[in-house]
Tab-separated table of C-alpha atoms in Angstrom:
chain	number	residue	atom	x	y	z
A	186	UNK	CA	15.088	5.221	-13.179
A	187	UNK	CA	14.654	6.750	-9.531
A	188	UNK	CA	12.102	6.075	-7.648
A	189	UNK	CA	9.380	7.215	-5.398
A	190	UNK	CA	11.143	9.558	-3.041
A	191	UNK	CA	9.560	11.007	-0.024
A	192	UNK	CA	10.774	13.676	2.291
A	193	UNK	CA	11.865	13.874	4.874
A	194	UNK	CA	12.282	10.653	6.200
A	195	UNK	CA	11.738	11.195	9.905
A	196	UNK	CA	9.017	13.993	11.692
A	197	UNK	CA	8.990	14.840	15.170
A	198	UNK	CA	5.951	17.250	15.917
A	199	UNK	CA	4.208	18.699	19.183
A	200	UNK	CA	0.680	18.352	19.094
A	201	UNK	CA	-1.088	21.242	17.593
A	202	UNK	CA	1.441	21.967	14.864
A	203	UNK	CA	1.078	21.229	11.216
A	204	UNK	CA	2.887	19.370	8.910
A	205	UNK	CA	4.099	19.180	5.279
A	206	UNK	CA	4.971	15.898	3.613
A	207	UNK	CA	6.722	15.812	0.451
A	208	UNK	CA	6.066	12.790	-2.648
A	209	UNK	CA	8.076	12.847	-5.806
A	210	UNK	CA	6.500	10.644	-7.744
A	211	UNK	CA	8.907	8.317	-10.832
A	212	UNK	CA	9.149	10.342	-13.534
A	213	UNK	CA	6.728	9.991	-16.491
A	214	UNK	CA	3.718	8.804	-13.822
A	215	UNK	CA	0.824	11.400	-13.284
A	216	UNK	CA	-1.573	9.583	-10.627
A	217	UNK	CA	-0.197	9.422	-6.495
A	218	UNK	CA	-1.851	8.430	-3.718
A	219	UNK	CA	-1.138	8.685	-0.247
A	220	UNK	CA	-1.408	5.858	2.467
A	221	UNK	CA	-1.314	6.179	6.243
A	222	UNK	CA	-0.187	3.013	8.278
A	223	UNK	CA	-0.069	2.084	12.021
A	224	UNK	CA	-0.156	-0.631	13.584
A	225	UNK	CA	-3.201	-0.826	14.542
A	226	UNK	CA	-5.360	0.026	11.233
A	227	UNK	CA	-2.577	-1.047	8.895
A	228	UNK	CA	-2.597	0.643	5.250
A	229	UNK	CA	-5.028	3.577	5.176
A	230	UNK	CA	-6.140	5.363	2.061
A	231	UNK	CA	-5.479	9.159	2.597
A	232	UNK	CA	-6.909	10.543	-1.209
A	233	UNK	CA	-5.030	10.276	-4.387
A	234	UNK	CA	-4.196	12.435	-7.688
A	235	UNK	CA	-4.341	12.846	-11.117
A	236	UNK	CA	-3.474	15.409	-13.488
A	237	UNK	CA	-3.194	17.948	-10.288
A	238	UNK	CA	-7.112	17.163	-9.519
A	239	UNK	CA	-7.671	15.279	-6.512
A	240	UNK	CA	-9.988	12.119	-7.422
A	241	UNK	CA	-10.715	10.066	-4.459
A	242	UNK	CA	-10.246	10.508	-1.041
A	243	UNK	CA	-10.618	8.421	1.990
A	244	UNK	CA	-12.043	8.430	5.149
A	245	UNK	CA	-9.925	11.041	7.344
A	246	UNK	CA	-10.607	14.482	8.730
A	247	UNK	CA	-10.660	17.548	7.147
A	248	UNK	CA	-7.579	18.606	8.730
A	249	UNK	CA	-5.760	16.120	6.542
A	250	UNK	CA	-5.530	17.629	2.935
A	251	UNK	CA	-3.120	17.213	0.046
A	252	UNK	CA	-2.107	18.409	-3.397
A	253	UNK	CA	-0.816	17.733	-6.704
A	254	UNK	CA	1.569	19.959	-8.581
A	255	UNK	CA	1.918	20.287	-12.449
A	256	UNK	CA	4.876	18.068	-12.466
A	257	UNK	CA	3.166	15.804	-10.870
A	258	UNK	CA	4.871	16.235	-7.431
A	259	UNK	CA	2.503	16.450	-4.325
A	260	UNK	CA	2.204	17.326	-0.742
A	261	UNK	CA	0.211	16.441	1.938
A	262	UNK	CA	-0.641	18.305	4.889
A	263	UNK	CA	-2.067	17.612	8.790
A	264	UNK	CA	-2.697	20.518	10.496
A	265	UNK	CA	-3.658	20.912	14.690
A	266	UNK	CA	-1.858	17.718	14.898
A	267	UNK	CA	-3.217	15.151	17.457
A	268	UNK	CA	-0.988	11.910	18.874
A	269	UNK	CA	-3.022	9.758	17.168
A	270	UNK	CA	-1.466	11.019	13.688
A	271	UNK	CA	1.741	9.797	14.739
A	272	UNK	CA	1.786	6.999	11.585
A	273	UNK	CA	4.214	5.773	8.486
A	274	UNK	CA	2.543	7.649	5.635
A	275	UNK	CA	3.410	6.537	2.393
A	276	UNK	CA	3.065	8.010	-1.086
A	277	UNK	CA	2.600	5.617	-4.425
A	278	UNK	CA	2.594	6.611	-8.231
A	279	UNK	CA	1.718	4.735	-11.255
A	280	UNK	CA	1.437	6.142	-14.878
A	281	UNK	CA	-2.505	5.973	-15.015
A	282	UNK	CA	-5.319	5.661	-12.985
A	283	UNK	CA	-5.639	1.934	-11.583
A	284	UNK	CA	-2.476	0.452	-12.649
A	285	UNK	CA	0.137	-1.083	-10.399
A	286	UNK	CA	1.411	1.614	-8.105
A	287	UNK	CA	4.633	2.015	-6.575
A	288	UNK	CA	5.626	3.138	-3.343
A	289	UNK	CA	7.764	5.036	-1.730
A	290	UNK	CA	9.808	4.379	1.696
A	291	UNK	CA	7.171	7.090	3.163
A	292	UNK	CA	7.866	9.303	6.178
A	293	UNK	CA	7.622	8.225	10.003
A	294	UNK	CA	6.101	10.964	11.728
A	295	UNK	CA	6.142	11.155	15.554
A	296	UNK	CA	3.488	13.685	16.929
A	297	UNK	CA	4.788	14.284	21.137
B	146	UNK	CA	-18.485	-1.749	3.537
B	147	UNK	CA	-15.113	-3.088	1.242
B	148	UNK	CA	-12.972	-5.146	3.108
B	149	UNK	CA	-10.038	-7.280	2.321
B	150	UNK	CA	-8.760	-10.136	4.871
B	151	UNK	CA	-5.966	-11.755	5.283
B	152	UNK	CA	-4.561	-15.482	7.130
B	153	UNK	CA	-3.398	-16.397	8.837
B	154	UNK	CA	-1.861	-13.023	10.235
B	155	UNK	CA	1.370	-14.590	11.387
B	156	UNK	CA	2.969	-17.172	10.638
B	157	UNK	CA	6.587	-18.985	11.639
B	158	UNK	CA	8.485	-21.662	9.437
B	159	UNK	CA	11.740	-23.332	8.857
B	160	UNK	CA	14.337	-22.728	5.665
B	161	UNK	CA	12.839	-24.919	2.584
B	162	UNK	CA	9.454	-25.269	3.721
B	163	UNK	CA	6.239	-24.256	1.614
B	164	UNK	CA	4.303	-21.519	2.904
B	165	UNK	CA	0.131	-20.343	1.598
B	166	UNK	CA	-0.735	-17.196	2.297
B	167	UNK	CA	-4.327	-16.326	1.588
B	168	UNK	CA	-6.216	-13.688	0.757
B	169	UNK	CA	-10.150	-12.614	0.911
B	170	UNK	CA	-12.164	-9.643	-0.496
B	171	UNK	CA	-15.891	-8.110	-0.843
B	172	UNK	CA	-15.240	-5.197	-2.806
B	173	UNK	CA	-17.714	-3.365	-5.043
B	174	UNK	CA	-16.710	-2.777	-8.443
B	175	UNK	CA	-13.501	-4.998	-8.164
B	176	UNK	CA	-10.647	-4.065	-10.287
B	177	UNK	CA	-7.640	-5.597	-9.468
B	178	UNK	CA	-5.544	-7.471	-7.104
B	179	UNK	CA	-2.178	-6.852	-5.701
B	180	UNK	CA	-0.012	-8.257	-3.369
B	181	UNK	CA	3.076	-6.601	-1.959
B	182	UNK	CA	6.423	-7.202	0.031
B	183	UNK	CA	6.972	-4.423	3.303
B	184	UNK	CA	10.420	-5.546	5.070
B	185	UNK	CA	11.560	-1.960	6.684
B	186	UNK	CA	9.133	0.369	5.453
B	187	UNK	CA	8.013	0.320	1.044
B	188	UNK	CA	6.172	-1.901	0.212
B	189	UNK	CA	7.401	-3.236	-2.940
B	190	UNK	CA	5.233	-4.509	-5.253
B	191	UNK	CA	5.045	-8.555	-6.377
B	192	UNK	CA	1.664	-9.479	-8.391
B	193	UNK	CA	-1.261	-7.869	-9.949
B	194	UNK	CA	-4.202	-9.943	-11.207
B	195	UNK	CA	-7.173	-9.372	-13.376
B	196	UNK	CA	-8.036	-12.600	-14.826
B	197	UNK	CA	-9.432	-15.411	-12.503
B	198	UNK	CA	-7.995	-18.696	-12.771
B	199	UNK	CA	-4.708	-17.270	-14.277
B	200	UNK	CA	-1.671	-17.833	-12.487
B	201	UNK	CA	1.544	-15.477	-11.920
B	202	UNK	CA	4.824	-16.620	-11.257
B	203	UNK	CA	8.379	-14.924	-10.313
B	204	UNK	CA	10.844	-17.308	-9.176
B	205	UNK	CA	9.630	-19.143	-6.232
B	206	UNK	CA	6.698	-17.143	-5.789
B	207	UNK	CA	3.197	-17.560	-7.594
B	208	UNK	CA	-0.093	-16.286	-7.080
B	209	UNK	CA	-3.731	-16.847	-8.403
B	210	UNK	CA	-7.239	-15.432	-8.351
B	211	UNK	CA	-10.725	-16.952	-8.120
B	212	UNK	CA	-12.977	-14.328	-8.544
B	213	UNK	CA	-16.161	-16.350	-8.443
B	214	UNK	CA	-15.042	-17.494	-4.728
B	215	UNK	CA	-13.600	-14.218	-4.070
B	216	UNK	CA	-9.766	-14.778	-3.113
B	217	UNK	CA	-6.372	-15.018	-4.277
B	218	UNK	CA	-3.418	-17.220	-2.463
B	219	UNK	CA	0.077	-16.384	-2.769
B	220	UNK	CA	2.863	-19.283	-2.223
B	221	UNK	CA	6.410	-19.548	-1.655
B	222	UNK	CA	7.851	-22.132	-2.094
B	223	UNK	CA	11.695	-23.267	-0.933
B	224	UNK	CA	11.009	-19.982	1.535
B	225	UNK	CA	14.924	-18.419	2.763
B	226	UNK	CA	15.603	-15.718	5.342
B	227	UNK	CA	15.115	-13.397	2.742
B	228	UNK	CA	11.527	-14.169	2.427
B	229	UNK	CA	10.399	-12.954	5.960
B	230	UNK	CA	8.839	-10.045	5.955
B	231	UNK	CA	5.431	-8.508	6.045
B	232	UNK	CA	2.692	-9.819	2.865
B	233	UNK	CA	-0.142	-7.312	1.843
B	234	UNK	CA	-2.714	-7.665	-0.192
B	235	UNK	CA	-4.663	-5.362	-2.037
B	236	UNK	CA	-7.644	-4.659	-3.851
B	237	UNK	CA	-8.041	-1.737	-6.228
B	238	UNK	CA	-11.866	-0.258	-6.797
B	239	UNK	CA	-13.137	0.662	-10.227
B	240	UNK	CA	-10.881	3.460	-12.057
B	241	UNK	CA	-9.457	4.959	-8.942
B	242	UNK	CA	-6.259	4.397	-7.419
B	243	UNK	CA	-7.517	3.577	-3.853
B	244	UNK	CA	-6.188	0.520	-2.770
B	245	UNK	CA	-8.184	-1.557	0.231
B	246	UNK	CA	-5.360	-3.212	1.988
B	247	UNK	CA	-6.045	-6.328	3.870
B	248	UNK	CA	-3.973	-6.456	7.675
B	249	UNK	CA	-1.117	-8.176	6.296
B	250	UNK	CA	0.397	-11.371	7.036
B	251	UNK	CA	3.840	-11.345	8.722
B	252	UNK	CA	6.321	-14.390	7.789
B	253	UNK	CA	9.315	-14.892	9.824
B	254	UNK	CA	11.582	-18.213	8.093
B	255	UNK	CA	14.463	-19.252	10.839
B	256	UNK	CA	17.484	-20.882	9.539
């Protein structure tokens, strides 16, 4: 079965501008989360999912939101985008809530 | 504050040699551990354990949990080329599906 897919693959952004990531998640799973990583602060947790209700998020600025669409896809947006965004962000699903997730290849964005 | 750490954070061997990678945690309300694979960019996933004292296996790879002492260790054993690449772990937090990663430990096996 497919699976994760994220899109697109690369971002190149001028500061200020806001962005629109894209997760499918594998079919059948209702729970995604989103990671940010750099190399500095590694994996990140951005806020995860269920059921199209957002249950957890981490420790990041408002301008970093996200949703969850009845078919479990979901999207997460940066707005007023600063350098320090520039990151591999990375979207996981699993069937339930606290079960193995798995991730997809995420998208590398590059805020100039 | 949770926090998850890993060692050593680098680490350099030959083909066929035995490698530990370790893993600590303080997490409230511990769940689950996981460790994962990243060679380009997804991570792909390798263990999860519950159980203390229970040990996983897949091949040459094997893992195990002490929850009283709060760590896991994942080996490799008979390590190949294939094997480098960067090893997270990860601890999951009551019935959420935030992961705390730990910084990763990056393997490199030369030939």
């Amino acid at each position: 079965k497919a699976g994760v897919t994220q899109t697109p693959r690369y971002l190149i952004k001028t500061r200020g501008q806001q962005v629109t990531l894209s997760c499918s998640p594998i079919s059948g799973h209702r729970s995604v989360s989103w990671y940010q990583q750099t190399p500095g602060q590694g994996l990140q947790f951005l806020f995860e999912y269920f059921s199209e209700t957002q249950r957890n998020k981490g420790n990041f600025p408002g301008r970093f939101s996200g949703r969850q669409f009845s078919n479990s896809r979901s999207e997460m947006n940066v707005s007023t985008l600063e350098l320090g965004d520039s990151a591999l962000y990375l979207c996981a699903s699993s069937w339930d809530l606290g079960r193995r997730y798995t991730f997809g290849s995420g998208t590398r964005l590059t805020v100039v | 504050e949770d926090k998850v750490v890993q060692s050593p954070l680098s680490l350099v061997v030959h083909e066929g040699d035995t490698v530990t990678l370790n893993c600590s945690y303080e997490v409230t309300n511990f769940r689950s551990l996981l460790w994962y694979k990243q060679e380009k960019k997804a991570p792909t996933f390798l263990f999860m354990l519950t159980s203390s004292g229970i040990e996983k296996k897949s091949g040459r790879l094997s893992s195990i949990l002490d929850k009283k002492e709060l760590f896991s260790i994942l080996n490799i054993t008979a390590t190949q080329t294939g094997d480098s690449a960067v090893y997270l772990c990860a601890v999951g937090s009551g019935n959420t599906g935030k992961l705390i990663f730990g910084q990763g430990t990056t393997l490199q096996v030369k030939p």
